[in-house]
mmCIF file with all atom_site columns, C-alpha atoms in Angstrom:
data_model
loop_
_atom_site.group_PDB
_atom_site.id
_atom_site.type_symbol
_atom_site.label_atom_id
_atom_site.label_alt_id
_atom_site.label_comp_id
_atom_site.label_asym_id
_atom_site.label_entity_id
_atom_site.label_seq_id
_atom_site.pdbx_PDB_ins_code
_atom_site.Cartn_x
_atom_site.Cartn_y
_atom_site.Cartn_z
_atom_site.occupancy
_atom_site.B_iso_or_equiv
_atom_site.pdbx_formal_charge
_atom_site.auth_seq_id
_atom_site.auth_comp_id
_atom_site.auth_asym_id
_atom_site.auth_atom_id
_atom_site.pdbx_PDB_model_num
ATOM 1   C CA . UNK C 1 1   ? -43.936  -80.061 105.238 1.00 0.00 ? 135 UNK C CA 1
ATOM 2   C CA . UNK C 1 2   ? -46.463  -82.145 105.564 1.00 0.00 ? 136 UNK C CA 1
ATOM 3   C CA . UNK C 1 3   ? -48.930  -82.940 102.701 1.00 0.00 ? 137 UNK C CA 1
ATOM 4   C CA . UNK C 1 4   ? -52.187  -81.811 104.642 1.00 0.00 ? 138 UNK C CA 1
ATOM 5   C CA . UNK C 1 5   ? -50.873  -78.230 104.722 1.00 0.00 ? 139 UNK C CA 1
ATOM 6   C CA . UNK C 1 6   ? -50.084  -78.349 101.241 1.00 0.00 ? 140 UNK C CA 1
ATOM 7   C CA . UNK C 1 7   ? -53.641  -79.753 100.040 1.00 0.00 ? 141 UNK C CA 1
ATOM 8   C CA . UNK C 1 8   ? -55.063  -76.383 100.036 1.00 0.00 ? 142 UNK C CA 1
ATOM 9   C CA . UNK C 1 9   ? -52.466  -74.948 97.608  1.00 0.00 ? 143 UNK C CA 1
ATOM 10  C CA . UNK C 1 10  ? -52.723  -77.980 95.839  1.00 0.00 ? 144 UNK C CA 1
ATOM 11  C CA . UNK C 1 11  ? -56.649  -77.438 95.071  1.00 0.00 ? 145 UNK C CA 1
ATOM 12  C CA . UNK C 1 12  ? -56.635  -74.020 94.664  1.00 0.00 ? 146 UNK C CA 1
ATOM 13  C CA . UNK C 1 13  ? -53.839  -74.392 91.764  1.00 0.00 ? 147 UNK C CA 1
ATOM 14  C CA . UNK C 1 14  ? -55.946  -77.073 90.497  1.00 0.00 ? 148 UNK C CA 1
ATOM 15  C CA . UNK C 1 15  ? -59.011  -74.701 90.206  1.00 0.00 ? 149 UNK C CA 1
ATOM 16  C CA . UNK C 1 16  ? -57.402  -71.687 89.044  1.00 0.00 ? 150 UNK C CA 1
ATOM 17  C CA . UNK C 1 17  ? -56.123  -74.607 85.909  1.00 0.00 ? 151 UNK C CA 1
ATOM 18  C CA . UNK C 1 18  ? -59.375  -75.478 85.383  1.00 0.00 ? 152 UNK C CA 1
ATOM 19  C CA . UNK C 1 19  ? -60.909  -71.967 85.017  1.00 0.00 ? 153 UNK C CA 1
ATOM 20  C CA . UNK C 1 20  ? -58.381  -70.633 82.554  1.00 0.00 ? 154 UNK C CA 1
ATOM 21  C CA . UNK C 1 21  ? -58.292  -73.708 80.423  1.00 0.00 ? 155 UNK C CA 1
ATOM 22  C CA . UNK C 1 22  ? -62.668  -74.004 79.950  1.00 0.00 ? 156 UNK C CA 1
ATOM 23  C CA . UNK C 1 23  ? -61.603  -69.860 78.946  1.00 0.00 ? 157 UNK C CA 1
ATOM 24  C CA . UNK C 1 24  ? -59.108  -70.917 76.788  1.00 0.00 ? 158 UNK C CA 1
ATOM 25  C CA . UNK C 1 25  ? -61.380  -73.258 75.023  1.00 0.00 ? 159 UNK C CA 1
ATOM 26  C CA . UNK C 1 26  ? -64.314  -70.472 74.654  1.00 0.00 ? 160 UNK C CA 1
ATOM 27  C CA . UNK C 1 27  ? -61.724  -67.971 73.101  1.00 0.00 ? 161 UNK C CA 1
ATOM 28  C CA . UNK C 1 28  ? -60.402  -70.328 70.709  1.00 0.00 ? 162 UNK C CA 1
ATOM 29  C CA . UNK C 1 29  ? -64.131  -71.658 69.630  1.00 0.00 ? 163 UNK C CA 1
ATOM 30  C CA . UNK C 1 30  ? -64.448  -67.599 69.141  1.00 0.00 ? 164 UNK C CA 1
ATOM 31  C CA . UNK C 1 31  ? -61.708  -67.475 67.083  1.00 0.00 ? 165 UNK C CA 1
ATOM 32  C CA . UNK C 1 32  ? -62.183  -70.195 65.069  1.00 0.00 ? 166 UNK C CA 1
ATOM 33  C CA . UNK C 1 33  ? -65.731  -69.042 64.605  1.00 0.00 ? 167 UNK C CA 1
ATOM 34  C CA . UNK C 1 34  ? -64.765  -65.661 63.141  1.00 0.00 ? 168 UNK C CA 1
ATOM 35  C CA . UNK C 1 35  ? -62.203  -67.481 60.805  1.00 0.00 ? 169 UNK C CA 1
ATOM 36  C CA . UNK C 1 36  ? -65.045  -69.648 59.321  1.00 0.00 ? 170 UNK C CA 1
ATOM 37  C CA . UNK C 1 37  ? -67.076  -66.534 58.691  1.00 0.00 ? 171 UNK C CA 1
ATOM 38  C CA . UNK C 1 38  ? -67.761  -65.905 54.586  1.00 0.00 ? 172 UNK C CA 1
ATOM 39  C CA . UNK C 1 39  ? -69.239  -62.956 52.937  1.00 0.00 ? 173 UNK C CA 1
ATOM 40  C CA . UNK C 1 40  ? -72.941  -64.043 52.519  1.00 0.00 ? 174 UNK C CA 1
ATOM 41  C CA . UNK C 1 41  ? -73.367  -65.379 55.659  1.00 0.00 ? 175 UNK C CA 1
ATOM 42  C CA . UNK C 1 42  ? -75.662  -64.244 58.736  1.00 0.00 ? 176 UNK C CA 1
ATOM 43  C CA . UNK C 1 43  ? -74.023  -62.456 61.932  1.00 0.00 ? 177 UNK C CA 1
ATOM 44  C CA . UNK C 1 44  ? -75.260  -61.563 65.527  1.00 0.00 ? 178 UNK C CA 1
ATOM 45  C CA . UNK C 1 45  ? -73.306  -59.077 66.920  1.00 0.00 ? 179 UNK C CA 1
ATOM 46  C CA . UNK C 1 46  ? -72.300  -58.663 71.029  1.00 0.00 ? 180 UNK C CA 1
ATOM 47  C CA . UNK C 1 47  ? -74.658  -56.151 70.615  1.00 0.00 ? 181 UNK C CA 1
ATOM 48  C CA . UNK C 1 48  ? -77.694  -57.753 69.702  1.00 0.00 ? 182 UNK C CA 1
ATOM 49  C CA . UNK C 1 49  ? -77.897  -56.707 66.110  1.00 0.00 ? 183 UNK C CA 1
ATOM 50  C CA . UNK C 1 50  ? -78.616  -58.955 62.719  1.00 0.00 ? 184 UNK C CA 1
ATOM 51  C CA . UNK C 1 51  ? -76.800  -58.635 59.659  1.00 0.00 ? 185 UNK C CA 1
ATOM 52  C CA . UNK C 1 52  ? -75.436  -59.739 56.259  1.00 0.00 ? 186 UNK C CA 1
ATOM 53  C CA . UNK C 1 53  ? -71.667  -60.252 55.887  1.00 0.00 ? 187 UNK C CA 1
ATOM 54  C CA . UNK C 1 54  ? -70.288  -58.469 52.896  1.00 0.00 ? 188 UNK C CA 1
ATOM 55  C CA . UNK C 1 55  ? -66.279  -58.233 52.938  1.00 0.00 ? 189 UNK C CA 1
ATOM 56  C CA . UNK C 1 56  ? -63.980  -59.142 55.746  1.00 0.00 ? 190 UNK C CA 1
ATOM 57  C CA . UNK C 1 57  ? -60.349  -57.566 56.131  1.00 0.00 ? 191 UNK C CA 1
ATOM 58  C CA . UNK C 1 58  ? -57.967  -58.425 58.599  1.00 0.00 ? 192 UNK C CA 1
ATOM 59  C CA . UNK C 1 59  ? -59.493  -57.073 61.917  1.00 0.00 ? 193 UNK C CA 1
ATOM 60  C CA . UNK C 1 60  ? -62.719  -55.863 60.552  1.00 0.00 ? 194 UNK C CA 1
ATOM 61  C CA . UNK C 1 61  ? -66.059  -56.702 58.969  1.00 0.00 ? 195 UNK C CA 1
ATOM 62  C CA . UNK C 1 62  ? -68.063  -54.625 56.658  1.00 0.00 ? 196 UNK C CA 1
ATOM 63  C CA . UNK C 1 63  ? -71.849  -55.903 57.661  1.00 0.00 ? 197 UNK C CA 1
ATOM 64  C CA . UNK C 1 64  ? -75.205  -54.850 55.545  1.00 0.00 ? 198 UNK C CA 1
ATOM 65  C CA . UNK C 1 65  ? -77.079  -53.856 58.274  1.00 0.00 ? 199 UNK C CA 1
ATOM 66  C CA . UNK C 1 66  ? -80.472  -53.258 55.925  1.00 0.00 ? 200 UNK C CA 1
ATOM 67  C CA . UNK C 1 67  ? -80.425  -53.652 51.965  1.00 0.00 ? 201 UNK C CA 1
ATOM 68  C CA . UNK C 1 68  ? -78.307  -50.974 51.221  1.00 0.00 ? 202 UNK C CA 1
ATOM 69  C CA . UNK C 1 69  ? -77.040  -49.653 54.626  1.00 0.00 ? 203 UNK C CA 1
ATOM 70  C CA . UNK C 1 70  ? -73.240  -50.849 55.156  1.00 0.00 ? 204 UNK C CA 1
ATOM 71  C CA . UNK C 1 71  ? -71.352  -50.778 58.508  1.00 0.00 ? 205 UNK C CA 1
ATOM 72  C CA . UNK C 1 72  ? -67.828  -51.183 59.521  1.00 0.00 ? 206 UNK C CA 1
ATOM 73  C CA . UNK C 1 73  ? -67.439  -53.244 62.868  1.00 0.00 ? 207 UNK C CA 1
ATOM 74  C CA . UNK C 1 74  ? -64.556  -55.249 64.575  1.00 0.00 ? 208 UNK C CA 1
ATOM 75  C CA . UNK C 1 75  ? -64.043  -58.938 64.413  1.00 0.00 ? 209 UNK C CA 1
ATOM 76  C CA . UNK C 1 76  ? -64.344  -59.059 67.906  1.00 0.00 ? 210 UNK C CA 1
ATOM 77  C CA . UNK C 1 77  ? -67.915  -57.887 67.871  1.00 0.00 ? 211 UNK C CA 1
ATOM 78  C CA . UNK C 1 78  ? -69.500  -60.965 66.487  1.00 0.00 ? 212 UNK C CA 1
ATOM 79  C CA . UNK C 1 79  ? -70.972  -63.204 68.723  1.00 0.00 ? 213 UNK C CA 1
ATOM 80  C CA . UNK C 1 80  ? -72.404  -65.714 66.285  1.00 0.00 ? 214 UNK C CA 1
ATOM 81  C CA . UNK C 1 81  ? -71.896  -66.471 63.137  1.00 0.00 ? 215 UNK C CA 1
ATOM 82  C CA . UNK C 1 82  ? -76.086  -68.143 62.357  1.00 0.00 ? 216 UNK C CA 1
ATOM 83  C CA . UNK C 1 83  ? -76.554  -70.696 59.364  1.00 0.00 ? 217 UNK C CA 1
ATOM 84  C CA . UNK C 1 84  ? -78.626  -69.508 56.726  1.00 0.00 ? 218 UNK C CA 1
ATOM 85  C CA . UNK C 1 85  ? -82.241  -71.255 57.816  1.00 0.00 ? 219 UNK C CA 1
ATOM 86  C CA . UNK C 1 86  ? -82.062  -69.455 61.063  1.00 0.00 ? 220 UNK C CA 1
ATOM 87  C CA . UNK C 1 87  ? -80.727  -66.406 59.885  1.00 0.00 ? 221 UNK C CA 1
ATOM 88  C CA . UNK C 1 88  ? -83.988  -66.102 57.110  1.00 0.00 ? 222 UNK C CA 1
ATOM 89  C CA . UNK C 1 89  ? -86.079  -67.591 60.459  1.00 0.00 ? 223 UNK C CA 1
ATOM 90  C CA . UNK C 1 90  ? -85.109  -64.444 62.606  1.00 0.00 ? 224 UNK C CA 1
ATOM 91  C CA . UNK C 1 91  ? -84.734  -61.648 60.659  1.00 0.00 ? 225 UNK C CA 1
ATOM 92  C CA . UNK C 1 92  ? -87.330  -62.566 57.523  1.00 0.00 ? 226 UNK C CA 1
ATOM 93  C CA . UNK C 1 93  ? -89.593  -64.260 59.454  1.00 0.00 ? 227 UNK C CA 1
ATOM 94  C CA . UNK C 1 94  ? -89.562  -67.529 57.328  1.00 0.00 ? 228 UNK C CA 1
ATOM 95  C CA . UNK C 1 95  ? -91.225  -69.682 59.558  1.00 0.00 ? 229 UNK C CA 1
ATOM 96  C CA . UNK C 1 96  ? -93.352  -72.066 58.294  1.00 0.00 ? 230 UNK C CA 1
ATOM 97  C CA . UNK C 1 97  ? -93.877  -74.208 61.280  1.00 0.00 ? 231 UNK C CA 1
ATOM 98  C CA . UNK C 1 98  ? -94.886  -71.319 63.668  1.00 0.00 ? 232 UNK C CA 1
ATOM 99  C CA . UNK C 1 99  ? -98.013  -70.851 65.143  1.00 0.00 ? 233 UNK C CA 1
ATOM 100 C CA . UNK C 1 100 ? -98.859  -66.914 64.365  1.00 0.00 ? 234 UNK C CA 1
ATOM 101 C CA . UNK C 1 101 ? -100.026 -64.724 67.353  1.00 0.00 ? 235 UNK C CA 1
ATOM 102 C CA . UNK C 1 102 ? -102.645 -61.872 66.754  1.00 0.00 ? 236 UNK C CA 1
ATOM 103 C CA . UNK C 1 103 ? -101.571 -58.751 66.977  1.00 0.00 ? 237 UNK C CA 1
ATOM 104 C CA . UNK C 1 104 ? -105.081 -57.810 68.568  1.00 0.00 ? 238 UNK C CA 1
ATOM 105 C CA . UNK C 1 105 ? -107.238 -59.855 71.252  1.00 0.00 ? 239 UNK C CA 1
ATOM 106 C CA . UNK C 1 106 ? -110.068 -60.023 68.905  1.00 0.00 ? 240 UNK C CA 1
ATOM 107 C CA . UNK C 1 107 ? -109.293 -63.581 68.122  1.00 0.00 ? 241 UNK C CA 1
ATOM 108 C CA . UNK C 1 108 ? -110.011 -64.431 71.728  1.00 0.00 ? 242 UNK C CA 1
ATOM 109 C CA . UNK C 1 109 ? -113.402 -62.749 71.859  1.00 0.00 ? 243 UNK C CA 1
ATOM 110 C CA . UNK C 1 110 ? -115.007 -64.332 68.136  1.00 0.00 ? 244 UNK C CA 1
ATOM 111 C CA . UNK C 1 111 ? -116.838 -67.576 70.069  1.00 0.00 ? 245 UNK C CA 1
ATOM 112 C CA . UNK C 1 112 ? -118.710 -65.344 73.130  1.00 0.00 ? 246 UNK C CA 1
ATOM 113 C CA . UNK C 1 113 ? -122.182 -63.100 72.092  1.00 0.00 ? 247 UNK C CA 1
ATOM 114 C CA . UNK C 1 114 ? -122.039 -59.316 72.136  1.00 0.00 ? 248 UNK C CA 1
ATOM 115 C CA . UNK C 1 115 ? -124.991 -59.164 73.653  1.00 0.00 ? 249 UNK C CA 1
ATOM 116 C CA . UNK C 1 116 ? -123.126 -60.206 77.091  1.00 0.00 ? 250 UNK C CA 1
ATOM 117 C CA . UNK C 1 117 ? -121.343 -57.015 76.632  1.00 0.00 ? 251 UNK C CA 1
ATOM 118 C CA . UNK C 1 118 ? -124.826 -55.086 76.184  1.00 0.00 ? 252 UNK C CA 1
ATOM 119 C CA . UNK C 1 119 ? -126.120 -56.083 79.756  1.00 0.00 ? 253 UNK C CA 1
ATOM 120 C CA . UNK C 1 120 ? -123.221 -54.926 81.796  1.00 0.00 ? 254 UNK C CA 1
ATOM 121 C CA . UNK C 1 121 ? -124.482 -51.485 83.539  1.00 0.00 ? 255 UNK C CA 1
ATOM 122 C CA . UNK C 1 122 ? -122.636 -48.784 82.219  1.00 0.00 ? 256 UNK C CA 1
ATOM 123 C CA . UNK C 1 123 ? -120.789 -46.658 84.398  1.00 0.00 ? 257 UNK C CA 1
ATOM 124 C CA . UNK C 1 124 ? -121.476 -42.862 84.459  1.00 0.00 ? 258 UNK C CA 1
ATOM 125 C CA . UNK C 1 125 ? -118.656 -40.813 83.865  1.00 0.00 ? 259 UNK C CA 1
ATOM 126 C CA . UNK C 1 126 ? -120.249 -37.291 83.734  1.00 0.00 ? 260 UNK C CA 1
ATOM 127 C CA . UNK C 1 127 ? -119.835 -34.699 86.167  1.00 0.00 ? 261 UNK C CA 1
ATOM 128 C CA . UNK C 1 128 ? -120.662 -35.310 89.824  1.00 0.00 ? 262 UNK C CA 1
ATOM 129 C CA . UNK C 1 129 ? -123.866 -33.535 91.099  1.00 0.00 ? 263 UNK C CA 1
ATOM 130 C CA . UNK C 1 130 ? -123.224 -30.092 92.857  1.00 0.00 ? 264 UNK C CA 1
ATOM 131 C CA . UNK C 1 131 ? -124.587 -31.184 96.649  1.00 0.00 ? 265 UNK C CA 1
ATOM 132 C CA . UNK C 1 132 ? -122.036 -34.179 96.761  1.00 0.00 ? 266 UNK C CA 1
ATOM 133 C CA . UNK C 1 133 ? -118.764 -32.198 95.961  1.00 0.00 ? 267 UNK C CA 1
ATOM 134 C CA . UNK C 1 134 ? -120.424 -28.833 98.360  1.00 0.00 ? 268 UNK C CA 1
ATOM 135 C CA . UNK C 1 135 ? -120.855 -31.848 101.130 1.00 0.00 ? 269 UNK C CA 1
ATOM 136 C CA . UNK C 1 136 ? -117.298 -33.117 100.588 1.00 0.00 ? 270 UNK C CA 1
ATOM 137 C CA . UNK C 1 137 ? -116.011 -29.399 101.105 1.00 0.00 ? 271 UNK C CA 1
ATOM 138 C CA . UNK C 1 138 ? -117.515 -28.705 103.932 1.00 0.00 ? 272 UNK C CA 1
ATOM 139 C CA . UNK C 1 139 ? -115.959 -32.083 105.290 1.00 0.00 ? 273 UNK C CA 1
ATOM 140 C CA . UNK C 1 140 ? -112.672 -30.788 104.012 1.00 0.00 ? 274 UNK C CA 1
ATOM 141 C CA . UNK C 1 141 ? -113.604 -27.542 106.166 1.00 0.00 ? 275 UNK C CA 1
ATOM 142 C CA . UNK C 1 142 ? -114.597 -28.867 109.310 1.00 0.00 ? 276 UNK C CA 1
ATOM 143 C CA . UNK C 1 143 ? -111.062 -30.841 109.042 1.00 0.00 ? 277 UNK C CA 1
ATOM 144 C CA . UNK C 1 144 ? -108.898 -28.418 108.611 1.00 0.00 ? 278 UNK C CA 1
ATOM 145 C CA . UNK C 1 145 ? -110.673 -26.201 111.799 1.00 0.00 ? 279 UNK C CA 1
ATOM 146 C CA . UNK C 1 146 ? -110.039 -29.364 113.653 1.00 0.00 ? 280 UNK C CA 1
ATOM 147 C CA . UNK C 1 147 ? -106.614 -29.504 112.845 1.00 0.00 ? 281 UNK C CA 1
ATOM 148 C CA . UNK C 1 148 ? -106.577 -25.282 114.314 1.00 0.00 ? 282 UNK C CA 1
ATOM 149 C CA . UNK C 1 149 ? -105.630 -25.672 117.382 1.00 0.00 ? 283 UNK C CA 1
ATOM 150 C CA . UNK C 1 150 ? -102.109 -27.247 117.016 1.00 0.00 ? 284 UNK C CA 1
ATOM 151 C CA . UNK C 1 151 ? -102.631 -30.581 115.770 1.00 0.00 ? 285 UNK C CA 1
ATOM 152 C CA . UNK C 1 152 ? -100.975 -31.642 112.679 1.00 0.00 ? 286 UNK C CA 1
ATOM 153 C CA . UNK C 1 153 ? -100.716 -34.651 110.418 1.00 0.00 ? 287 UNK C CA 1
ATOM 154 C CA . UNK C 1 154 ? -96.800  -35.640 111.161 1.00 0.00 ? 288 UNK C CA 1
ATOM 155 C CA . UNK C 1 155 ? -96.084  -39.263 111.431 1.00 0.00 ? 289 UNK C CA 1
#
């Protein structure tokens, strides 16, 4: 055989080598990460969810979810294992650096004059007067006697 018809194999072996050693690599980081974990440290789960670790058994984790609320989850379910300043950053809020955003766009509004707000005309939301909805019925009347004699709306 020739080595031009082999090339493709060749590559394609090469590839598939490639992909399961990077995956390899990930699992063990993974692993390694889990077996670093201590009780006292600061877990995000696969799921999303912050929490304390308190014991760790052989394929589990007990995890204190809130101050006094305890949960059981598998090993495998922790994605990250956070050090202690980002931990207190995301779930306390210790942040001392952070610019804090209103909760309420009145902030945004303190420079400008209420009196700008005084000379916009002030829509009337009241009840329209009898003659314009008794004109808009008969419109709807004479459309529908139109329609009568066979014609319809179909598209």
């Amino acid at each position: 055989m020739s080595l031009v018809t082999l090339l493709p194999f060749i590559v394609l072996i090469g590839a598939m080598f490639l992909m399961t050693r990077s995956a390899k690599k990930k699992q063990q980081a993974a692993a390694q990460m889990r077996t670093e974990m201590q009780p006292g440290t600061g877990v995000r789960t696969i799921g999303g969810m912050y929490a304390t670790v308190k014991e760790i058994q052989d394929d589990t984790v007990l995890l204190e979810v809130a101050p006094g609320v305890h949960a059981v989850y598998a090993k495998n379910s922790i994605g990250a294992v956070l050090d202690d300043a980002e931990y207190n950053r995301i779930v306390h809020g210790d942040d001392s650096d952070s610019t804090l955003v209103p909760d309420d766009a009145s902030s945004l509004t303190e420079g400008e004059s209420t009196d700008a707000a005084d000379d916009v005309a002030k829509i009337d939301l009241g009840k329209k007067a009898e003659d314009e909805t008794v004109a808009k019925n008969a419109k709807g009347a004479e459309a529908k006697d139109a329609k009568a004699d066979g014609e319809s709306d179909a598209k």
